Amino acid sequence: MTANLLEFDLDGLAVFCERLGEKRFRATQLFRWIHQRGASSFDDMSDLAKSLREKLKTCAEIKPLSVITQHISDDGTIKWLFDVGAGDAVEAVFIPEDDRGTLCISSQAGCAVGCRFCSTGHQGFSRNLTSGEIVAQLWFAEHFLRKRLGVSQRVISNVVMMGMGEPLQNYSALIPALHVMLSDHAYGLSRRRVTVSTSGVVPMMDRLGIDCPVALAVSLHAPNDALRDNLVPLNRKYPLSELLDACRRYLAFAPRDFITFEYCMLDGVNDTAAHARELLALVRPVGGSELSCKFNLIPFNPFPASGLKRSSVAQVQAFSKILSDAGIVTTVRKTRGDDIDAACGQLAGDVKDRTDVAKRISKQRTVMLHPVMVGALTEQTKGTNA
Ligand code: SAH
Ligand code: SF4
């Protein structure tokens, strides 16, 4: 069987090399060729013995994901739709800024959590991505961007697991992929610049803190259980009190001294002044200790099946002000890649019309885009994720 070397973190690659009778330093060399140099052919790996290269050709490959579509916005935001086989596709988005380059990647095809305001949730769950498929999004984007910009140094400085899927429901694939992102022999990203976003899979938050503590974003979206049960069904299993306790425990391991709470602003649903005050009370319980956090307010990206509407700019500002006035750092995400938003709406039609692609990508879910991606998003306040 041919092994896809993108599946392995450095330890995994070392085990693979040992089985071939090769020493660990060979695995390091190979790992560097793949991730630092973007090599996909063993013939390019000039400092590996020819005999090893020949051996590798018989049992291994570096298997990229195929790109179905690529959209480049005037502001430099780039969105890719990758084919992951059997009619499924996932997205990644690169968001360039003055001081950093952020890549948003997917962890699953579809998602089982089923949040009301999320189109991925409405599509249902198809399957977990493998570690190699998670890493392949970064591998492709980083080396594509280096070629495009004509640079040899790193372009992507931050990775956020905010694409399709719930990363903590694909834990066993997530951890090796995070190792690859963090490894100095691969992408060398700092733990502070790799963010896992979760809807609140409490036991896995604890494990992440121990196994691979990276920056954590928690999708809160509601200040009480009744509302959160309705918006984020996972809340029925892990209610707010348990979720906030898990956040407090995570802080002991986190590379940053705060948790980022994401809050999708839904008109008339969770966006009133009373909700904002309730949120404050939640993170600052009377007689209890304050939970160190920041809020990131996300204007809802509407899609018809949701039956929900985006809060007005004034409402978002008023909400933000209540939190900020209380001394909690609050940012409002602004959309990026506006000119390719429309193109993304078009994308669904395009993909369906082109019969060759349509044959490969047949299910409806493959062409529905993650709402966050539809407005590839970034924070308004610079430096908060630096
Ligand atoms: N499953 C993980 C990560 C992927 S979703 C999670 O839920 O955290 C990334 C972020 O996009 C989450 O905060 C999610 O709540 C938000 N999101 C989903 N659908 C959205 C929409 N239609 N508009 C705005 N934000 C949305
Ligand atoms: Fe899944 Fe996150 Fe979408 Fe909820 S918001 S359905 S957890 S991808």
Coordinates of C-alpha atoms and ligand atoms in Angstrom, one line a residue:
M1 CA 0.0 0.0 0.0
T2 CA 1.2 3.5 -0.8
A3 CA 1.5 5.8 2.2
N4 CA 0.6 9.5 1.8
L5 CA 3.4 11.2 3.7
L6 CA 1.2 14.3 4.4
E7 CA -0.6 12.1 6.9
F8 CA 2.4 12.0 9.3
D9 CA 3.8 14.3 11.9
L10 CA 7.5 14.0 12.5
D11 CA 7.2 11.1 14.9
G12 CA 4.9 9.3 12.6
L13 CA 7.3 9.8 9.7
A14 CA 10.2 8.6 11.8
V15 CA 8.3 5.3 12.5
F16 CA 7.6 5.0 8.8
C17 CA 11.3 5.5 8.0
E18 CA 12.3 3.0 10.7
R19 CA 10.2 0.4 9.0
L20 CA 12.1 1.1 5.8
G21 CA 15.4 0.6 7.8
E22 CA 16.1 4.4 7.8
K23 CA 17.3 6.5 10.7
R24 CA 15.3 9.3 12.3
F25 CA 17.4 12.1 10.7
R26 CA 16.3 10.8 7.3
A27 CA 12.7 11.4 8.4
T28 CA 13.6 14.9 9.4
Q29 CA 15.2 15.5 6.0
L30 CA 12.2 14.2 4.3
F31 CA 9.8 16.2 6.5
R32 CA 11.7 19.4 5.7
W33 CA 11.6 18.7 1.9
I34 CA 7.9 18.1 2.0
H35 CA 6.8 21.0 4.3
Q36 CA 9.5 23.6 4.1
R37 CA 10.3 23.2 0.4
G38 CA 7.0 22.0 -0.8
A39 CA 8.4 19.0 -2.7
S40 CA 6.0 16.5 -4.1
S41 CA 8.4 14.4 -6.0
F42 CA 11.1 12.3 -4.4
D43 CA 13.4 13.0 -7.3
D44 CA 13.6 16.6 -6.2
M45 CA 15.0 15.6 -2.8
S46 CA 18.6 15.9 -3.9
D47 CA 20.3 15.3 -0.6
L48 CA 18.5 12.0 0.0
A49 CA 20.4 8.9 -1.2
K50 CA 19.2 7.6 -4.5
S51 CA 18.5 4.2 -3.1
L52 CA 16.2 5.8 -0.5
R53 CA 14.4 7.8 -3.1
E54 CA 13.9 4.7 -5.2
K55 CA 12.6 2.9 -2.1
L56 CA 10.2 5.7 -1.3
K57 CA 8.8 5.7 -4.8
T58 CA 7.7 2.1 -4.3
C59 CA 5.7 2.7 -1.1
A60 CA 5.0 6.4 -0.5
E61 CA 3.6 9.5 -2.1
I62 CA 3.0 13.1 -1.3
K63 CA -0.7 13.4 -2.3
P64 CA -2.1 16.9 -2.6
L65 CA -5.8 17.7 -2.7
S66 CA -7.1 18.7 -6.1
V67 CA -8.4 22.2 -6.4
I68 CA -11.9 22.5 -7.8
T69 CA -12.0 26.2 -7.8
Q70 CA -9.9 29.1 -6.7
H71 CA -11.1 32.7 -6.2
I72 CA -8.8 35.6 -5.8
S73 CA -10.3 38.8 -4.3
D74 CA -9.1 42.3 -5.1
D75 CA -8.0 42.6 -1.5
G76 CA -5.8 39.5 -1.9
T77 CA -8.1 37.1 -0.1
I78 CA -7.9 33.7 -1.8
K79 CA -10.5 31.0 -1.4
W80 CA -10.0 27.4 -2.5
L81 CA -12.5 24.6 -2.8
F82 CA -10.8 21.2 -2.6
D83 CA -12.1 17.9 -3.8
V84 CA -11.8 15.3 -1.0
G85 CA -13.4 12.5 -3.0
A86 CA -16.8 10.8 -3.2
G87 CA -18.6 14.0 -4.0
D88 CA -17.3 15.9 -0.9
A89 CA -15.4 19.2 -1.0
V90 CA -14.0 21.4 1.7
E91 CA -12.8 25.0 1.7
A92 CA -9.7 27.0 2.8
V93 CA -9.3 30.7 2.8
F94 CA -6.1 32.8 2.9
I95 CA -6.5 36.3 4.4
P96 CA -3.5 38.6 3.9
E97 CA -2.9 41.5 6.2
D98 CA -0.1 43.9 6.7
D99 CA 1.4 42.1 9.7
R100 CA 0.4 38.5 9.1
G101 CA -1.1 36.0 6.7
T102 CA -3.9 33.9 8.1
L103 CA -5.1 30.6 6.6
C104 CA -8.5 29.3 7.6
I105 CA -8.9 25.6 7.1
S106 CA -11.5 22.8 7.4
S107 CA -11.5 19.7 9.6
Q108 CA -14.5 17.8 8.3
A109 CA -16.6 17.5 5.2
G110 CA -19.9 18.7 6.7
C111 CA -20.5 18.9 10.5
A112 CA -22.6 16.9 12.9
V113 CA -23.2 19.7 15.4
G114 CA -26.0 21.3 13.3
C115 CA -25.9 24.9 14.5
R116 CA -28.9 26.8 13.2
F117 CA -27.0 29.7 11.8
C118 CA -24.4 27.6 10.0
S119 CA -24.8 26.3 6.5
T120 CA -22.3 23.5 7.1
G121 CA -24.4 22.5 10.0
H122 CA -27.5 22.4 7.8
Q123 CA -25.7 20.2 5.3
G124 CA -25.1 17.5 7.9
F125 CA -22.0 15.4 8.5
S126 CA -20.3 13.6 5.7
R127 CA -16.9 12.5 7.1
N128 CA -13.9 13.4 9.1
L129 CA -10.9 14.6 7.1
T130 CA -7.7 12.7 7.7
S131 CA -4.6 14.4 9.2
G132 CA -3.2 14.5 5.7
E133 CA -6.2 16.2 4.2
I134 CA -6.1 18.9 7.0
V135 CA -2.3 19.4 6.4
A136 CA -2.7 19.3 2.6
Q137 CA -4.7 22.5 2.8
L138 CA -1.8 24.3 4.5
W139 CA 0.8 22.6 2.3
F140 CA -0.9 23.6 -0.9
A141 CA -1.7 27.2 0.2
E142 CA 1.8 27.9 1.6
H143 CA 3.6 26.7 -1.4
F144 CA 1.1 28.2 -3.9
L145 CA 1.5 31.6 -2.2
R146 CA 5.3 31.4 -2.1
K147 CA 5.4 30.7 -5.9
R148 CA 2.8 33.4 -6.6
L149 CA 4.6 36.0 -4.6
G150 CA 8.1 34.8 -5.7
V151 CA 9.3 34.4 -2.1
S152 CA 11.1 31.6 -0.4
Q153 CA 10.2 32.6 3.2
R154 CA 7.1 31.7 5.0
V155 CA 3.9 33.4 3.9
I156 CA 1.3 31.9 6.3
S157 CA 1.9 33.1 9.9
N158 CA -1.4 32.1 11.4
V159 CA -3.7 29.1 11.0
V160 CA -7.3 29.1 12.3
M161 CA -9.4 25.9 12.3
M162 CA -12.6 27.9 11.4
G163 CA -13.5 26.3 8.1
M164 CA -16.0 23.5 7.7
G165 CA -16.4 21.0 10.6
E166 CA -15.9 20.8 14.3
P167 CA -12.2 20.1 14.9
L168 CA -12.7 18.6 18.3
Q169 CA -15.0 16.0 16.9
N170 CA -12.1 14.9 14.7
Y171 CA -9.5 14.8 17.5
S172 CA -7.3 12.0 16.4
A173 CA -6.7 13.6 13.0
L174 CA -6.4 17.1 14.4
I175 CA -3.5 16.4 16.8
P176 CA -0.9 15.2 14.3
A177 CA -2.0 18.0 11.9
L178 CA -1.4 20.5 14.7
H179 CA 2.0 18.9 15.3
V180 CA 2.9 19.5 11.7
M181 CA 1.9 23.1 11.9
L182 CA 4.0 23.7 15.0
S183 CA 7.1 21.7 14.0
D184 CA 10.2 23.8 13.4
H185 CA 11.0 21.3 10.7
A186 CA 7.7 22.1 8.9
Y187 CA 5.7 25.3 9.2
G188 CA 7.2 26.4 12.6
L189 CA 4.0 28.3 13.7
S190 CA 3.9 29.5 17.2
R191 CA 1.2 28.0 19.5
R192 CA -0.3 31.5 19.8
R193 CA -0.8 31.7 16.1
V194 CA -2.6 28.4 15.7
T195 CA -6.3 28.6 16.8
V196 CA -8.7 25.8 17.3
S197 CA -12.3 27.0 17.2
T198 CA -14.9 24.8 18.9
S199 CA -18.6 24.8 19.5
G200 CA -17.8 23.4 23.0
V201 CA -16.8 19.7 23.0
V202 CA -15.9 19.9 26.7
P203 CA -13.9 16.6 27.2
M204 CA -11.9 17.3 24.1
M205 CA -11.1 20.8 25.3
D206 CA -9.5 19.3 28.3
R207 CA -7.5 16.8 26.2
L208 CA -6.3 19.5 23.9
G209 CA -5.0 21.5 26.8
I210 CA -2.8 18.5 27.7
D211 CA -1.9 17.1 24.3
C212 CA -1.4 20.2 22.3
P213 CA -2.3 23.6 23.9
V214 CA -2.8 26.1 21.1
A215 CA -5.0 29.2 21.1
L216 CA -8.6 28.4 21.7
A217 CA -11.7 30.1 20.3
V218 CA -15.1 29.0 21.7
S219 CA -18.2 29.6 19.7
L220 CA -20.6 31.0 22.4
H221 CA -23.4 32.7 20.5
A222 CA -25.8 32.9 23.5
P223 CA -25.6 34.0 27.1
N224 CA -28.0 31.4 28.5
D225 CA -28.7 27.7 28.1
A226 CA -32.2 28.1 26.7
L227 CA -31.0 30.1 23.8
R228 CA -27.8 28.2 23.3
D229 CA -29.6 24.9 23.3
N230 CA -31.6 26.2 20.4
L231 CA -28.7 27.7 18.4
V232 CA -25.9 25.2 19.1
P233 CA -27.5 21.8 19.8
L234 CA -24.3 20.5 21.4
N235 CA -25.2 22.8 24.4
R236 CA -27.8 20.2 25.5
K237 CA -24.9 17.8 26.1
Y238 CA -22.4 20.3 27.5
P239 CA -24.3 23.3 29.0
L240 CA -22.8 26.7 29.5
S241 CA -21.6 26.1 33.1
E242 CA -19.6 23.1 32.0
L243 CA -18.3 24.9 28.9
L244 CA -17.1 27.9 31.0
D245 CA -15.5 25.6 33.5
A246 CA -13.6 23.9 30.7
C247 CA -12.5 27.3 29.4
R248 CA -11.1 28.2 32.9
R249 CA -9.3 24.8 33.0
Y250 CA -7.9 25.4 29.5
L251 CA -6.4 28.8 30.6
A252 CA -3.9 26.9 32.7
F253 CA -2.4 25.4 29.6
A254 CA -3.2 28.0 26.9
P255 CA -0.4 29.9 25.2
R256 CA -2.5 33.0 25.6
D257 CA -4.0 34.3 28.8
F258 CA -7.5 34.6 27.4
I259 CA -10.1 32.6 25.6
T260 CA -11.7 34.1 22.5
F261 CA -15.4 33.9 22.5
E262 CA -17.0 34.0 19.0
Y263 CA -20.5 35.4 18.9
C264 CA -22.5 35.4 15.7
M265 CA -24.9 38.4 15.7
L266 CA -28.4 37.3 14.8
D267 CA -31.0 40.0 14.5
G268 CA -33.6 39.9 17.3
V269 CA -32.3 36.5 18.5
N270 CA -29.1 37.1 20.6
D271 CA -28.2 40.7 19.9
T272 CA -30.0 42.9 22.5
A273 CA -28.5 45.0 25.3
A274 CA -30.0 42.5 27.7
H275 CA -28.1 39.7 26.1
A276 CA -24.9 41.6 26.3
R277 CA -25.4 42.3 30.0
E278 CA -26.2 38.6 30.5
L279 CA -23.0 37.7 28.8
L280 CA -21.1 40.0 31.1
A281 CA -22.6 38.3 34.1
L282 CA -21.7 34.9 32.7
V283 CA -18.0 35.7 32.4
R284 CA -18.0 37.8 35.6
P285 CA -20.1 35.8 38.0
V286 CA -21.0 37.6 41.2
G287 CA -18.8 36.2 44.0
G288 CA -16.9 34.1 41.4
S289 CA -13.7 34.8 39.5
E290 CA -13.7 36.5 36.2
L291 CA -13.0 34.4 33.1
S292 CA -10.2 36.0 31.1
C293 CA -11.7 36.4 27.6
K294 CA -12.1 38.5 24.5
F295 CA -15.2 38.7 22.4
N296 CA -15.2 38.5 18.7
L297 CA -18.6 39.5 17.3
I298 CA -19.3 38.0 13.9
P299 CA -22.0 39.6 11.7
F300 CA -24.2 36.7 10.6
N301 CA -23.7 35.6 7.0
P302 CA -27.3 34.8 6.0
F303 CA -28.4 31.9 3.9
P304 CA -32.1 31.2 3.1
A305 CA -32.6 27.9 4.9
S306 CA -31.6 29.5 8.2
G307 CA -34.6 31.8 8.4
L308 CA -32.3 34.2 10.4
K309 CA -31.1 37.7 9.7
R310 CA -27.9 39.7 10.3
S311 CA -28.0 42.2 13.1
S312 CA -27.8 45.8 12.0
V313 CA -24.5 47.6 12.2
A314 CA -26.0 49.8 15.0
Q315 CA -27.1 46.8 17.0
V316 CA -23.6 45.2 16.7
Q317 CA -22.0 48.5 17.7
A318 CA -24.3 48.9 20.7
F319 CA -23.6 45.3 21.8
S320 CA -19.9 45.7 21.4
K321 CA -20.0 48.9 23.4
I322 CA -21.6 47.3 26.4
L323 CA -18.9 44.7 26.5
S324 CA -16.0 47.1 25.8
D325 CA -17.3 49.7 28.4
A326 CA -17.1 46.9 30.9
G327 CA -13.5 46.5 30.0
I328 CA -13.7 43.4 27.9
V329 CA -11.7 43.6 24.6
T330 CA -14.3 43.2 21.9
T331 CA -13.7 43.1 18.2
V332 CA -16.2 43.1 15.3
R333 CA -15.1 41.0 12.3
K334 CA -15.3 42.8 9.1
T335 CA -15.7 40.8 5.9
R336 CA -12.9 40.4 3.5
G337 CA -12.9 39.3 -0.1
D338 CA -16.2 41.1 -0.7
D339 CA -15.8 40.9 -4.5
I340 CA -15.5 37.1 -4.4
D341 CA -18.5 36.7 -2.2
A342 CA -20.7 37.1 -5.2
A343 CA -18.3 34.8 -7.1
C344 CA -18.8 32.3 -4.4
G345 CA -22.5 32.4 -4.7
Q346 CA -21.9 31.9 -8.4
L347 CA -19.5 29.1 -7.7
A348 CA -22.3 26.7 -6.8
G349 CA -23.9 27.3 -10.1
D350 CA -20.6 27.0 -12.0
V351 CA -19.7 23.8 -10.4
K352 CA -23.0 22.2 -11.1
D353 CA -23.0 23.4 -14.7
R354 CA -19.6 22.0 -15.6
T355 CA -20.4 18.4 -16.2
D356 CA -16.9 17.1 -15.7
V357 CA -16.7 18.6 -12.2
A358 CA -20.4 17.9 -11.6
K359 CA -19.7 14.2 -12.1
R360 CA -17.1 14.2 -9.4
I361 CA -18.9 16.7 -7.2
S362 CA -22.4 15.6 -7.3
K363 CA -23.9 16.1 -3.8
Q364 CA -25.5 19.4 -3.0
R365 CA -23.4 19.7 0.2
T366 CA -20.2 19.9 -1.9
V367 CA -21.2 23.2 -3.4
M368 CA -22.7 24.9 -0.4
L369 CA -20.1 27.1 1.0
H370 CA -19.3 27.7 4.7
P371 CA -20.9 31.0 5.7
V372 CA -17.7 32.2 7.3
M373 CA -15.9 31.6 4.0
V374 CA -18.6 33.4 2.1
G375 CA -17.3 36.5 3.8
A376 CA -13.7 35.5 4.5
L377 CA -13.5 37.3 7.7
T378 CA -10.9 39.1 9.7
E379 CA -10.9 41.1 12.8
Q380 CA -11.2 44.8 12.7
T381 CA -8.7 45.4 15.5
K382 CA -5.2 44.7 14.4
G383 CA -2.9 42.7 16.5
T384 CA -5.4 40.8 18.5
N385 CA -4.3 37.6 16.9
A386 CA -0.7 38.4 16.5
Ligands
SAH1 N1 -17.0 24.2 14.3 C1 -16.2 25.1 14.8 C2 -15.3 25.8 13.8 C3 -15.9 26.2 12.5 S1 -17.1 27.4 12.4 C4 -17.0 26.2 15.6 O1 -18.2 26.2 15.5 O2 -16.4 26.9 16.3 C5 -16.2 28.9 12.7 C6 -17.0 30.0 13.2 O3 -17.9 30.4 12.2 C7 -17.8 29.6 14.4 O4 -17.7 30.6 15.4 C8 -19.2 29.6 13.9 O5 -20.1 29.8 14.9 C9 -19.2 30.7 12.8 N2 -20.3 30.7 11.9 C10 -20.9 29.6 11.4 N3 -21.9 29.9 10.6 C11 -21.9 31.3 10.5 C12 -22.6 32.2 9.8 N4 -23.6 31.9 9.0 N5 -22.3 33.5 9.9 C13 -21.3 33.9 10.7 N6 -20.6 33.1 11.4 C14 -20.8 31.8 11.3
SF4_2 FE1 -20.4 22.7 13.0 FE2 -19.1 25.0 13.8 FE3 -21.0 25.0 11.8 FE4 -21.7 24.6 14.4 S1 -20.8 26.5 13.6 S2 -22.5 23.4 12.6 S3 -20.0 23.4 15.1 S4 -19.1 24.1 11.7

